[in-house]
Short mmCIF file of C-alpha atoms and ligand atoms in Angstrom, two decimals:
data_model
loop_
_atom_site.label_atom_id
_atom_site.label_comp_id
_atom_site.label_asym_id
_atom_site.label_seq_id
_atom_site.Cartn_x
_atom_site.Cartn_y
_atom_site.Cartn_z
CA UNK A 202 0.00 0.00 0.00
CA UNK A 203 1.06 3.64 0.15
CA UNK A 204 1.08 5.23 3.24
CA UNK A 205 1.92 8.67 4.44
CA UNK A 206 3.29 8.90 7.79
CA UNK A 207 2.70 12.35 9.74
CA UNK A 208 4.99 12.41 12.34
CA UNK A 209 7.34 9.75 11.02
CA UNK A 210 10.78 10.85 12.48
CA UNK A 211 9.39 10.76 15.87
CA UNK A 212 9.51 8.30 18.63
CA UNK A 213 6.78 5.67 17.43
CA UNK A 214 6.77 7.21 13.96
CA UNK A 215 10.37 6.73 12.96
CA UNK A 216 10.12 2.47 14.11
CA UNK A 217 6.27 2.03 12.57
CA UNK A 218 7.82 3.92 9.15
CA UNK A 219 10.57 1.10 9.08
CA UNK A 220 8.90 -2.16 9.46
CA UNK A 221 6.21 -0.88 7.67
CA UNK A 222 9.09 -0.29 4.67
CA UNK A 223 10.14 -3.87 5.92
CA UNK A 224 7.17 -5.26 4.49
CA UNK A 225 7.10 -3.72 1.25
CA UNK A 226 4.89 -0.72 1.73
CA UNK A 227 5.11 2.20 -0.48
CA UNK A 228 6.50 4.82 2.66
CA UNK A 229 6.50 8.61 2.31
CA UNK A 230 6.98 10.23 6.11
CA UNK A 231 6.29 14.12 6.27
CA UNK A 232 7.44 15.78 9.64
CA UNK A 233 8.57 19.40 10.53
CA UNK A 234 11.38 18.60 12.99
CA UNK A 235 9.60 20.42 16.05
CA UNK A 236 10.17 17.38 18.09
CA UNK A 237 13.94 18.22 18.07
CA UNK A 238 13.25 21.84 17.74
CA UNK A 239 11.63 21.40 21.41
CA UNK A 240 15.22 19.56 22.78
CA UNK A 241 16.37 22.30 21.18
CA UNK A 242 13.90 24.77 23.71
CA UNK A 243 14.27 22.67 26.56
CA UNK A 244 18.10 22.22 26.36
CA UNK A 245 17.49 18.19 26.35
CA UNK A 246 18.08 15.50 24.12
CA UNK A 247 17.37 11.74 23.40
CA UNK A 248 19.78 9.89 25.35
CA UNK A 249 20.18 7.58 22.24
CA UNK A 250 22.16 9.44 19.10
CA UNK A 251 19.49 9.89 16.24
CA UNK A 252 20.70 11.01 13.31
CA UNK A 253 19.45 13.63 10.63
CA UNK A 254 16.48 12.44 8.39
CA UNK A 255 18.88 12.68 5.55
CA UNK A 256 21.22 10.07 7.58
CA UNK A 257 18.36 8.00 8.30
CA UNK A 258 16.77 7.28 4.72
CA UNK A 259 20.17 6.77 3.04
CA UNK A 260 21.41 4.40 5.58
CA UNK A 261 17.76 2.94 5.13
CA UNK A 262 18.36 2.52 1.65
CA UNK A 263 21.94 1.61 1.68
CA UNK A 264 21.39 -1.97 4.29
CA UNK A 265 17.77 -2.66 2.52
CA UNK A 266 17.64 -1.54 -0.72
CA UNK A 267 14.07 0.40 0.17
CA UNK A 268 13.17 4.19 -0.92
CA UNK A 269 11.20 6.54 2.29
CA UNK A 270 10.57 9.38 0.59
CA UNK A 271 10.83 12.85 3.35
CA UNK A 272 9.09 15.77 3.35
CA UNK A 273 9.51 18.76 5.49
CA UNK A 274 5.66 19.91 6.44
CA UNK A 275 4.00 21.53 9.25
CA UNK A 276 0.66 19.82 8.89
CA UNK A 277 -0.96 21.89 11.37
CA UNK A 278 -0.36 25.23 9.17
CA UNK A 279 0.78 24.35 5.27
CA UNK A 280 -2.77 23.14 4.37
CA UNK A 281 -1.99 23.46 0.48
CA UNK A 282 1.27 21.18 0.96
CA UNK A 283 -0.51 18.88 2.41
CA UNK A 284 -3.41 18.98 0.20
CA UNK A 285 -1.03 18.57 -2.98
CA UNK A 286 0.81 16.25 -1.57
CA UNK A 287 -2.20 14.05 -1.05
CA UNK A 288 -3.13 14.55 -4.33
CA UNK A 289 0.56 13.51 -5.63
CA UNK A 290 0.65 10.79 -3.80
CA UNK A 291 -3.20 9.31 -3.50
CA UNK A 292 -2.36 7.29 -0.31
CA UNK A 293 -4.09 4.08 0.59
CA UNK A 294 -3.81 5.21 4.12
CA UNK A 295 -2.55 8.10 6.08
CA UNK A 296 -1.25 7.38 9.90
CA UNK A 297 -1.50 10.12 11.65
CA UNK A 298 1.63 10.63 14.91
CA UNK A 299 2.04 14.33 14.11
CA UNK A 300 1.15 16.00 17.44
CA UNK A 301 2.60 17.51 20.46
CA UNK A 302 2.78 14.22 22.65
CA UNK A 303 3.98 15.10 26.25
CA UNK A 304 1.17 16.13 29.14
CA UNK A 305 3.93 17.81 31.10
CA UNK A 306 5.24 20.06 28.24
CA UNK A 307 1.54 21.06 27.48
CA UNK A 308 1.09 21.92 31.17
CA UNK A 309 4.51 23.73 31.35
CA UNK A 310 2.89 27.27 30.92
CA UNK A 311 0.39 29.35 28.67
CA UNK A 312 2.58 29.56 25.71
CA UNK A 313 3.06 25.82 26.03
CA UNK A 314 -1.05 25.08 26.39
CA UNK A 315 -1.70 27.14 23.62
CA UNK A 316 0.89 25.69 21.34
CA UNK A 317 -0.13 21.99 21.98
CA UNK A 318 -3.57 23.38 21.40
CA UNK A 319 -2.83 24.56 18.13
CA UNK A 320 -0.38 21.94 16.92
CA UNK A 321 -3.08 19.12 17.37
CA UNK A 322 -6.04 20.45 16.88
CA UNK A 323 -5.00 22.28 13.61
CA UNK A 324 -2.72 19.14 12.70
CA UNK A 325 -5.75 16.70 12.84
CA UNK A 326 -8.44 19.05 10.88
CA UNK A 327 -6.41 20.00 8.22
CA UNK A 328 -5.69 16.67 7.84
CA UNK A 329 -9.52 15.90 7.53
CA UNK A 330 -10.04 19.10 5.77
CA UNK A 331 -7.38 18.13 3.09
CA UNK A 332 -8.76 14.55 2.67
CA UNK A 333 -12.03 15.14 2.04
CA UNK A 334 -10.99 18.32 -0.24
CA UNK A 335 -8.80 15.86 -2.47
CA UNK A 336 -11.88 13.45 -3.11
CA UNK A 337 -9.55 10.73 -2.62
CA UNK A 338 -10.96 7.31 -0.15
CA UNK A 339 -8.32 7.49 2.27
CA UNK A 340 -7.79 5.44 5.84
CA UNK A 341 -6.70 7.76 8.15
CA UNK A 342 -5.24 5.84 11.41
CA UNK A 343 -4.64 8.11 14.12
CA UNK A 344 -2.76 7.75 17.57
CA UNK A 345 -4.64 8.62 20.21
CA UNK A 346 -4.40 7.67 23.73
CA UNK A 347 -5.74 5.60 26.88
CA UNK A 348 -6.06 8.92 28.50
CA UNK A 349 -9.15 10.07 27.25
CA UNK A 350 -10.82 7.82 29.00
CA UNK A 351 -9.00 9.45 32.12
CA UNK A 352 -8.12 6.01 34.47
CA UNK A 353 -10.47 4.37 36.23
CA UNK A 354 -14.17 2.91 35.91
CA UNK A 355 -16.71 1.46 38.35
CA UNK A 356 -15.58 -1.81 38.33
CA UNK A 357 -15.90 -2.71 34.71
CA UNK A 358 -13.25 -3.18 31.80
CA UNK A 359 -12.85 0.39 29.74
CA UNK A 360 -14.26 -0.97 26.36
CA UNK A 361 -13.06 0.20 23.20
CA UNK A 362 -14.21 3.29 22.67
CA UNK A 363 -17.44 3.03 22.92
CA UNK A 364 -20.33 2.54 25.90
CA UNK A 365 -23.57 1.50 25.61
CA UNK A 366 -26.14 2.68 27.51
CA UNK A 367 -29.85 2.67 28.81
CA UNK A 368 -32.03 5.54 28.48
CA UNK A 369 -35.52 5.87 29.72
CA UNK A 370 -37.56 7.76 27.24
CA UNK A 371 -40.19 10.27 28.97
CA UNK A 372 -42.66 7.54 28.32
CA UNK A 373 -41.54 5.18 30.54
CA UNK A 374 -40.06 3.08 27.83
CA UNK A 375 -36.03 1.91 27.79
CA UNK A 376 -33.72 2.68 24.75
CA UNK A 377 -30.60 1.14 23.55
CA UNK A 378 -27.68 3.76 22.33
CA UNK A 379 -23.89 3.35 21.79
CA UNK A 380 -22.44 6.87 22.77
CA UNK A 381 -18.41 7.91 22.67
CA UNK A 382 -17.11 6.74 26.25
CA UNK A 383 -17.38 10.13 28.37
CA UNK A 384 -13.71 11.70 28.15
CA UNK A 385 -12.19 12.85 31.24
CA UNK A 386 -8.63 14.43 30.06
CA UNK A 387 -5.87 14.83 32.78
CA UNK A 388 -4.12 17.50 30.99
CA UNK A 389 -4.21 20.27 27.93
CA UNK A 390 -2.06 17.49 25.34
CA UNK A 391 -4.99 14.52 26.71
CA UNK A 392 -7.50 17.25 26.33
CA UNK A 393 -6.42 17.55 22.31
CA UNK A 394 -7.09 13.65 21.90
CA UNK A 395 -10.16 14.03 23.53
CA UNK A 396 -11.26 16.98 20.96
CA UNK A 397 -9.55 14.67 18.43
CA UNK A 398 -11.99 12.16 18.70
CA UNK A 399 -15.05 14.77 18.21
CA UNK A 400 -13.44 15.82 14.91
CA UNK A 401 -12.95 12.09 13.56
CA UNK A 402 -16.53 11.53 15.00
CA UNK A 403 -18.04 14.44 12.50
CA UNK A 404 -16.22 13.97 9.69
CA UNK A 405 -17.33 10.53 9.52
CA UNK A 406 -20.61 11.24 9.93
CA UNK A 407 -20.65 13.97 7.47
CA UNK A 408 -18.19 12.88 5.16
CA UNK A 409 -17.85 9.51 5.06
CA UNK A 410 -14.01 9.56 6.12
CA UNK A 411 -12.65 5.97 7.32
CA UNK A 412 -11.03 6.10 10.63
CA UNK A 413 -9.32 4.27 12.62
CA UNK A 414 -9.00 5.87 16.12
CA UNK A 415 -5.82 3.59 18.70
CA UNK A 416 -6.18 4.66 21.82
CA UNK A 417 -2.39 3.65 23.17
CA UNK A 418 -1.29 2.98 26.48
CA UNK A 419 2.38 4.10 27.79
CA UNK A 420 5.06 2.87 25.27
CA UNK A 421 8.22 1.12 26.73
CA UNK A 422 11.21 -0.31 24.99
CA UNK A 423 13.12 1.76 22.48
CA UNK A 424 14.52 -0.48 19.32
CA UNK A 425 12.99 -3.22 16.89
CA UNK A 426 14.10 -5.35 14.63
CA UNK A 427 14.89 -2.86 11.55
CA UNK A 428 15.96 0.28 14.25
CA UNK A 429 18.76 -2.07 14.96
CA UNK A 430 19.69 -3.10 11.72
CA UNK A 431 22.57 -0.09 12.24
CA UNK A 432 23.37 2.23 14.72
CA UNK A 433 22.33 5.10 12.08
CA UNK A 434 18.49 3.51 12.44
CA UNK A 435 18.70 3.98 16.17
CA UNK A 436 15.05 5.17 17.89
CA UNK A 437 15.41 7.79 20.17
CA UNK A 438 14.98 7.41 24.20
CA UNK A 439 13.14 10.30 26.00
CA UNK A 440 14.57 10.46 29.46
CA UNK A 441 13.85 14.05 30.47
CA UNK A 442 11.63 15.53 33.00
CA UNK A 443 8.89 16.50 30.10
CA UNK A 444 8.92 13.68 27.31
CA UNK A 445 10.42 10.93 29.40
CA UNK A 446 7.91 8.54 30.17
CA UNK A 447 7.84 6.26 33.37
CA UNK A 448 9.48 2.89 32.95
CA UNK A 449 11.69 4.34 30.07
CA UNK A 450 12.78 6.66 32.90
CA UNK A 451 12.99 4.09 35.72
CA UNK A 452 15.25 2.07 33.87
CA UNK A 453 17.32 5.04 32.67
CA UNK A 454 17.66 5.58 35.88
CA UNK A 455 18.49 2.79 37.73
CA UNK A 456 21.31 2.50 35.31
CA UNK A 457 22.93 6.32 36.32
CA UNK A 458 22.37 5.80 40.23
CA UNK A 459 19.55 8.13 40.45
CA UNK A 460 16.71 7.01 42.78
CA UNK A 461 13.76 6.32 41.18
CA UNK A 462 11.41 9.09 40.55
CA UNK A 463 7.78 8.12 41.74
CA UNK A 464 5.09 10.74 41.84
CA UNK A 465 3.10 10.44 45.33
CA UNK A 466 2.23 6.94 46.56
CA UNK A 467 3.19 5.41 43.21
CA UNK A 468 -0.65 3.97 43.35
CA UNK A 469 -1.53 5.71 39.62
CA UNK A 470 -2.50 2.42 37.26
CA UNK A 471 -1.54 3.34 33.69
CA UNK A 472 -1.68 1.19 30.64
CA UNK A 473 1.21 -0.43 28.62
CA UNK A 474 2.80 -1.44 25.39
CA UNK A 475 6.19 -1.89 24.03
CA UNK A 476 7.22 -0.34 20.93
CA UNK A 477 7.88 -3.36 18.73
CA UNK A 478 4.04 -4.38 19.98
CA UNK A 479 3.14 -0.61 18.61
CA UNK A 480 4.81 -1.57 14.97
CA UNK A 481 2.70 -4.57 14.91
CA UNK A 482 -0.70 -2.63 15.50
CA UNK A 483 -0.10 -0.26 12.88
CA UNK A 484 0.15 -3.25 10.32
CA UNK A 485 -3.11 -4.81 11.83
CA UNK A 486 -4.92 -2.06 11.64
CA UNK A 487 -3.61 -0.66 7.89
CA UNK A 488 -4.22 -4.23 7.04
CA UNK A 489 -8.39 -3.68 8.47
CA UNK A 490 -9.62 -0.88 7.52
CA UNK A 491 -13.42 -0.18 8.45
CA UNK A 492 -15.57 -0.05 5.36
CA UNK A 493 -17.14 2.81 3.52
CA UNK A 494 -19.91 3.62 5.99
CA UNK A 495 -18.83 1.89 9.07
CA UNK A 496 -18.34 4.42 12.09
CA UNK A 497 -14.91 5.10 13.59
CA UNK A 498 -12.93 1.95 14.79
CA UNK A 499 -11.68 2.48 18.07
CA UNK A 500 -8.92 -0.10 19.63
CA UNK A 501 -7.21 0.11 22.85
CA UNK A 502 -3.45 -0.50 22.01
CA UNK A 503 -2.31 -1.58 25.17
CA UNK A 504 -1.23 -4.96 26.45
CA UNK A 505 -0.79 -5.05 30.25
CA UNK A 506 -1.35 -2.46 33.28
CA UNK A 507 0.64 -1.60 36.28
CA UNK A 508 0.77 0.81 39.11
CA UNK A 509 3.79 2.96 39.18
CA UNK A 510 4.90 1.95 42.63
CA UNK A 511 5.04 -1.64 41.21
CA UNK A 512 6.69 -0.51 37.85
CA UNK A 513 9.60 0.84 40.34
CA UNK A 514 9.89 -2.28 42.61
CA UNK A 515 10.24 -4.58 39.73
CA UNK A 516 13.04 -2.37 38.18
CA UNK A 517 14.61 -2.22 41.47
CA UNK A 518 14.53 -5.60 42.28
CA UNK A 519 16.28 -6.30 39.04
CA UNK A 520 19.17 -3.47 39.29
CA UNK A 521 18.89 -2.89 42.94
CA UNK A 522 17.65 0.82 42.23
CA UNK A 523 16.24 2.97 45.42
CA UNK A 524 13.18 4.34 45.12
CA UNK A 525 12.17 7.92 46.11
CA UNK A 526 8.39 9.09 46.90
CA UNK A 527 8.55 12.57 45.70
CA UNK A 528 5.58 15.14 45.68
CA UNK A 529 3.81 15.02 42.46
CA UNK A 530 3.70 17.54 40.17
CA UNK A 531 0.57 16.51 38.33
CA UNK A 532 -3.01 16.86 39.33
CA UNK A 533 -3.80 13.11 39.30
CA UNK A 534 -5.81 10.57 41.18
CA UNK A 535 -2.66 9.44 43.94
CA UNK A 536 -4.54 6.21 43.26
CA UNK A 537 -6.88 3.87 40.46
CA UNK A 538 -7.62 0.96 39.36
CA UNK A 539 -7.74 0.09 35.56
CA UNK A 540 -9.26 -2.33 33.37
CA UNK A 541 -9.04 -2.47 29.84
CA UNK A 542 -10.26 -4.24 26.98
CA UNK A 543 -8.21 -5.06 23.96
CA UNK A 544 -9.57 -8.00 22.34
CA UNK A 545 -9.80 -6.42 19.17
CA UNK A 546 -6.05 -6.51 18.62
CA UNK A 547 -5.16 -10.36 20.31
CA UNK A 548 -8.23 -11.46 17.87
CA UNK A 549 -6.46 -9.91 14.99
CA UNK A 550 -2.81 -12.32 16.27
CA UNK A 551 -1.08 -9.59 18.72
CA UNK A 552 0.82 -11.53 20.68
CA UNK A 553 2.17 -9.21 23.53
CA UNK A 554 5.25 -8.80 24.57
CA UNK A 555 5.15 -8.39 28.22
CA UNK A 556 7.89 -7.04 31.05
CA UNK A 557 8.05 -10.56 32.17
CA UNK A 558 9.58 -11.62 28.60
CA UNK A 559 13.29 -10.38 29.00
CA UNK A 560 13.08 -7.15 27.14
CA UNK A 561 13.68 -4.64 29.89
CA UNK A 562 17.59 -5.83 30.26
CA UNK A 563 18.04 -4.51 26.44
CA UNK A 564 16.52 -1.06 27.51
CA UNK A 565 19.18 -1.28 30.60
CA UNK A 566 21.67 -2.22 28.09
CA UNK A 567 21.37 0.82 25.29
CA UNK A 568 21.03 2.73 28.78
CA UNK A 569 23.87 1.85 30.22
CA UNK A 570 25.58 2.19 26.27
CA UNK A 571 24.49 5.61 26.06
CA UNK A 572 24.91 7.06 30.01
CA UNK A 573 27.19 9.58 29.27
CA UNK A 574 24.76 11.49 27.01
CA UNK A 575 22.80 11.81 30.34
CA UNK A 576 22.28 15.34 31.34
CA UNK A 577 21.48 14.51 35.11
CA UNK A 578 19.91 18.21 35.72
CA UNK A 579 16.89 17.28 32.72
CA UNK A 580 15.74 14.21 34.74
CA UNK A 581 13.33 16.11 37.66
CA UNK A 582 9.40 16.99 36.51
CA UNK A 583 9.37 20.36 36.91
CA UNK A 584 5.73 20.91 35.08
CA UNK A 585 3.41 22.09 37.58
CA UNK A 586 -0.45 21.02 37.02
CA UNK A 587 -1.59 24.02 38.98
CA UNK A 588 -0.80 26.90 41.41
CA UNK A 589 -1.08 24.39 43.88
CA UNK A 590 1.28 22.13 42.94
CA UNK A 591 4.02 24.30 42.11
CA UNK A 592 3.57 26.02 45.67
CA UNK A 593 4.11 22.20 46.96
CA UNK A 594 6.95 21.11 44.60
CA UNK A 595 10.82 20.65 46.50
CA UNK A 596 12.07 21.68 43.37
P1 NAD B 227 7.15 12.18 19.16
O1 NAD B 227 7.08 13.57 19.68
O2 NAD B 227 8.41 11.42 19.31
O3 NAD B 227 6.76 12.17 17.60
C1 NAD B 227 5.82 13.04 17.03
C2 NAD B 227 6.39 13.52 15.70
O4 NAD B 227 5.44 14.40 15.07
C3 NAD B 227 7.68 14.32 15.88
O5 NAD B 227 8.69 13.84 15.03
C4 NAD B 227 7.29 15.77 15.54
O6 NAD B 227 8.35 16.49 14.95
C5 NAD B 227 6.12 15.53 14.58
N1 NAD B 227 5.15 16.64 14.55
C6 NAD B 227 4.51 17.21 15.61
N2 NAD B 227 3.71 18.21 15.17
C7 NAD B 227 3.83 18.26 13.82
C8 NAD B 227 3.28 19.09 12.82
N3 NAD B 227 2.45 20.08 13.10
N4 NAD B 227 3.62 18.85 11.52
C9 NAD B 227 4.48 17.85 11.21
N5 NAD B 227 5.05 17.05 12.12
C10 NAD B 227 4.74 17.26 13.42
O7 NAD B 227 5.92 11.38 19.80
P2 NAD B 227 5.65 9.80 19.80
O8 NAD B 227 5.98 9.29 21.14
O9 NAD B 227 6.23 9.17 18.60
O10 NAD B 227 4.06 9.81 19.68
C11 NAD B 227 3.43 9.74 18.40
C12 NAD B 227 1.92 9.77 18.59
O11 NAD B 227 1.53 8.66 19.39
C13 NAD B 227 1.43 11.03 19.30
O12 NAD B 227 0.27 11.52 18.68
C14 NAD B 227 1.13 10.55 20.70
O13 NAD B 227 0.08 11.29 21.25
C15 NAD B 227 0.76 9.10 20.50
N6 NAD B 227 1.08 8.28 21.68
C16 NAD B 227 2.36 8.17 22.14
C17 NAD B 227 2.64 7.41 23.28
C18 NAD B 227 4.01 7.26 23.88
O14 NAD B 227 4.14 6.67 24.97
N7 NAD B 227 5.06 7.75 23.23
C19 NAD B 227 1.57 6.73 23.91
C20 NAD B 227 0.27 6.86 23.42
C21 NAD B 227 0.04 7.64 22.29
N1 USQ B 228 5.39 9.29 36.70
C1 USQ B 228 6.14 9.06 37.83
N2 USQ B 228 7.47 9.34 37.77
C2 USQ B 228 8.08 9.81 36.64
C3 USQ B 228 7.29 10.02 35.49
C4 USQ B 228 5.95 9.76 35.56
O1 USQ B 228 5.65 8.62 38.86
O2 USQ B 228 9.30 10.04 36.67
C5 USQ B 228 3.95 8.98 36.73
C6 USQ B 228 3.05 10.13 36.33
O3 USQ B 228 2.77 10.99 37.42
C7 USQ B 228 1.84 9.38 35.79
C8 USQ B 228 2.42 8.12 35.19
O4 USQ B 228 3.72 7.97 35.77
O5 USQ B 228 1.00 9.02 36.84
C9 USQ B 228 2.56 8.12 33.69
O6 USQ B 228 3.33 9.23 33.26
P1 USQ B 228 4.09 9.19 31.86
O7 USQ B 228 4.85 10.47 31.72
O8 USQ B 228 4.84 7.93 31.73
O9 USQ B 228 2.89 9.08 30.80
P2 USQ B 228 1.77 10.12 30.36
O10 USQ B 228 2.02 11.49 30.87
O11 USQ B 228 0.45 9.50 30.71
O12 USQ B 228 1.92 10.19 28.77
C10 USQ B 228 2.44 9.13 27.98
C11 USQ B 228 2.77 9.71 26.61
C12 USQ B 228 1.48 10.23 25.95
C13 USQ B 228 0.45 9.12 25.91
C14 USQ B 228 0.19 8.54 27.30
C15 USQ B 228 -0.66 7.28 27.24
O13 USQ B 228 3.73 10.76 26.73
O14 USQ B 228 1.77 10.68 24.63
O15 USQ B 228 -0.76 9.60 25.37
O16 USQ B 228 1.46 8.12 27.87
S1 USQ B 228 -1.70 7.12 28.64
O17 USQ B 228 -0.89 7.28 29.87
O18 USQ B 228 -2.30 5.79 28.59
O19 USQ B 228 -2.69 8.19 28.59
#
């Protein structure tokens, strides 16, 4: 097929690009850098070396034989570029990773809000906008998150996407309806998926556009098979206060010395997946796309939950790592549970890879191969939800 890939030199962009490559897909990525234009902002970096796009597609080429075409697009504000290039192109599907991804940068102040607000919002109509406008039948597949769902239920499993419910009509009688699962964003980036979902919801509706809405969990890991096919493919690793994310971090930092960074109590439940798990989605779901007038398909792409608190026990138990409670910077339940349903994905043949299954001594290992990159003072959150928390931080 061809695909476009928004987003494609980021995080889960730059892996899902190659093994999509891998397996003989037709692979144009468009990105505008801002990912590493924000290291650049917050004086961070990936802890892993990523090279320049340029780099990447030639080594690409060079060890497979396979053309990635690049283009440099914002597609939250060149509309006509990405309009043409749809045209150009006429894409079987379009995946959709180009937004501003980290709660605590879109939390960091009003500039920051207003920029993730903008980024994502615009990035995801325009991409609607520009598919309908170039009359072509296009699957979008978007990345979305677990966190629109916020974390936590009454007992029963999140399902995927959608809840039915009972109504009793003002005469007396009881109706069926499947509604959107209420969202319940934690922060300004969750609050963009959230609106994302509206968007997908109406252009559907209105416009017949095939969607496929994943609703991921907390990635983990950092290569797959074709990142490590050279050191010149190499994914990056977020370790930083802002776009780190938990067990990424835990391990980073059990590696350096540093105790281990748990918000409050460590009792928040959050939902997993590794990164070579996240490849294998994409293909399922490019590979089943809804049909003409079937409503948004919603999975959950996630494949196991844990509490922070146990997330850090496990990694110290295996590296011997101390753990430090320290006050949390978010506004977040201090505890949940969490229940999830993914049985759309295992009955399509995911297989998940789990943290029993070996894979967090290779994160330890690049960690431990790349320590020196570590800039120690990047590691503390210091992304306030709220007055409140600021006034309580130790930072
Ligand atoms: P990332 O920041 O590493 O990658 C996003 C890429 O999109 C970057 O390369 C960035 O330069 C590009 N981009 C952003 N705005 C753009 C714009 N306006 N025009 C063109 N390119 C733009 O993030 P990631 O971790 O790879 O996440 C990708 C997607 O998956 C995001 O939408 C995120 O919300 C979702 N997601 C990520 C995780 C995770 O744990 N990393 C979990 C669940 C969902
Ligand atoms: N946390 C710690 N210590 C740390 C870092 C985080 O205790 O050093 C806690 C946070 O307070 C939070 C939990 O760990 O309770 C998860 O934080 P995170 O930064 O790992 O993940 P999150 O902010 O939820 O965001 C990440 C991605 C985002 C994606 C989301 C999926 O950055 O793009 O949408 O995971 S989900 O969590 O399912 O909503």
């Amino acid at each position: 097929m061809r695909v476009l890939i928004l987003g494609g030199d980021g995080f889960c962009g730059w892996p899902t690009a190659l093994y999509l490559s891998s397996k003989g897909h037709d692979i144009t990525i468009i990105d505008n850098l801002s990912r590493r234009n924000i290291d650049n902002e917050l004086e961070s970096n990936s802890l892993t070396p990523i090279q320049p796009m340029g780099i990447r597609l030639k080594t690409w080429k060079e060890k497979t034989g396979k053309n990635i075409k690049f283009y440099n697009i914002d597609v939250a504000h060149n509309y006509h570029r990405l309009l043409t290039l749809l045209k150009e192109t006429t894409p079987d599907a379009v995946i959709h990773f180009a937004e501003q991804r980290a709660a605590p940068y879109s939390m960091k102040s009003s500039f920051h809000k207003r920029y993730t607000i903008d980024n994502n919002l615009n990035a995801t109509h325009n991409l609607l906008a520009a598919i309908v406008e170039s009359g072509i039948d296009i699957h979008l597949i978007h990345l979305g998150t677990m966190g629109v769902y916020g974390y936590g239920t009454s007992g029963m499993k999140i399902p995927e996407g959608y809840l039915k419910i009972k109504l009793e009509t003002d005469q007396g009688l009881s109706v069926e309806k499947e509604i959107l699962y209420p969202a319940n964003p934690g922060s300004i980036y969750h609050l963009t998926k959230t609106q994302d979902q509206l968007m997908f919801a109406y252009y559907n509706k209105n416009d017949g556009v095939r969607v496929t809405d994943l609703h991921q969990g907390i990635v983990w890991g950092t290569q797959t098979q074709e990142t490590l096919i050279d050191d010149r493919l190499i994914n990056r690793f977020d370790y930083d206060g802002d776009y780190g994310t938990v067990l990424n971090r835990f391990l980073m930092q059990a590696v350096i010395g540093y105790p281990l960074t748990v918000h409050g109590s460590g009792g928040q439940t959050r939902a997993f997946i590794h990164i070579k798990d996240t490849v294998k989605c994409l293909e399922i779901a490019l590979n089943n796309p809804p049909n003409k007038n079937d409503r948004v398909e919603i999975f959950n792409q996630m494949t196991e939950t844990h509490t922070v608190k146990n997330l850090a026990e496990i990694v110290s138990k295996q590296t011997g790592a101390k753990i430090a409670y320290i006050q949390n910077p978010r506004n977040e339940a201090a505890e949940n549970e969490l229940y999830v349903e993914n049985n759309k994905f295992l009955g399509h043949g995911l297989n998940p890879i789990t943290l029993n299954d070996g894979l967090v001594s290779e994160i330890i290992d690049i960690a431990r191969k790349y320590s020196n990159n570590c800039n120690l003072e990047k590691i503390p959150c210091i992304s306030y939800w709220n007055k409140k928390q600021a006034e309580g931080a130790t930072h």
